[in-house]
Every structure is written in structure tokens, then in C-alpha cells.
XYZ file of C-alpha atoms in Angstrom:
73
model
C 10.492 -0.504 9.160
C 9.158 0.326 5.653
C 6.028 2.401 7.374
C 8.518 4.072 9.082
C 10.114 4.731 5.979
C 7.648 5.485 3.725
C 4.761 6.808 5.951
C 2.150 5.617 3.892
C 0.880 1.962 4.515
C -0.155 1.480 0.472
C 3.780 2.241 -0.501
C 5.236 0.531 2.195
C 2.798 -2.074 1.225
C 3.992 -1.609 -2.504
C 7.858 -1.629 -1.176
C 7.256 -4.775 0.644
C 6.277 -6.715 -2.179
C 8.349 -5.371 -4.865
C 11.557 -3.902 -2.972
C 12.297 -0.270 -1.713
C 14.461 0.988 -4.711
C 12.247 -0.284 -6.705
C 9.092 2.477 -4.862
C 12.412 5.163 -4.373
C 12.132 4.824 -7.987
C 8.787 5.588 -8.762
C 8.519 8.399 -6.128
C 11.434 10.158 -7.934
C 8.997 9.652 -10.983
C 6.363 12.539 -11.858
C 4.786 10.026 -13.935
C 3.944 7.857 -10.937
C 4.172 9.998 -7.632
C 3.306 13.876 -7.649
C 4.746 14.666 -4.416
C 7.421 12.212 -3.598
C 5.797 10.786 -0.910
C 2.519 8.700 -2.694
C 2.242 6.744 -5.663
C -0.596 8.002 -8.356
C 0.464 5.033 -10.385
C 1.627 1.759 -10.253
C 3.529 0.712 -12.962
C 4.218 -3.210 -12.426
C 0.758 -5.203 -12.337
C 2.006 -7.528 -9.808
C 2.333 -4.540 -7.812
C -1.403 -3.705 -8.103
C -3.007 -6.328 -7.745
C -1.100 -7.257 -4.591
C -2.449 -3.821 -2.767
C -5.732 -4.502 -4.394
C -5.943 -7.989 -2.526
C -4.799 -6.490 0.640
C -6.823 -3.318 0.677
C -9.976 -5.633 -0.063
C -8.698 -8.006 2.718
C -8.015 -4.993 5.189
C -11.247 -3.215 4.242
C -13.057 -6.725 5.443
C -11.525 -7.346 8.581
C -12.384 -3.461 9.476
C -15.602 -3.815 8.520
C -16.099 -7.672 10.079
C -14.496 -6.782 13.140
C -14.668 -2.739 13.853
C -17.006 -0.514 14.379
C -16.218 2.855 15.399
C -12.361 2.164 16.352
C -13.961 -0.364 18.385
C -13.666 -4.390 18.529
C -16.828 -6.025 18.014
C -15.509 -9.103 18.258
């Protein structure tokens, strides 16, 4: 639902785990989205570090468990 919102996993990401008026928000903000559509800026820290921990965790599993689109597992 929210990717199919948003269209970008790091601001549906960002909308799950604050809420989606809360990203509408920001989007509608120059100071933290350029185009409307992605967020340059993250204003709450909670925010951050929440898509910091699951970037890190999604860049692991890719790495521990893909390699070329392909399961090596």
C-alpha cells in the first residue's frame, strides 16, 4: 500500500514508521523533498535512524543471500 503510494521504498519506509501525512508533509516541503516525490532530508531523528537500520539490514541480506539477482542460498 504505501509503495504503491509513494513509489519509493525509503519514503514508504519513512511513512510506515512515522505516518503518511506526516511524509505528505515533508514532500510538500522544499526544505526536505526537491521534487515531491523523495525526501533530501529527514527532519525527525527517529525517522533516520529507523531507515538507517533497515537499509543496513536490507543491504546485508542482499549481500548474504544475492548475488547477481540470484539466491545463493
Amino acid at each position: 500500500y504505501l509503495f504503491d503510494k509513494f513509489h519509493k521504498w525509503n519514503v514508504a519506509f519513512a511513512a510506515y514508521n512515522t505516518s503518511e501525512a506526516q511524509v505528505l508533509e515533508w514532500l510538500n516541503d522544499t526544505e526536505y523533498s526537491k521534487d515531491g516525490a523523495t525526501l533530501k532530508k529527514i527532519p525527525d531523528k527517529d525517522t533516520r535512524q529507523y531507515l538507517k537500520k533497515l537499509n543496513k539490514a536490507i543491504d546485508y541480506y542482499k549481500k548474504t543471500y544475492y548475488r547477481n539477482g540470484v539466491s545463493v542460498k
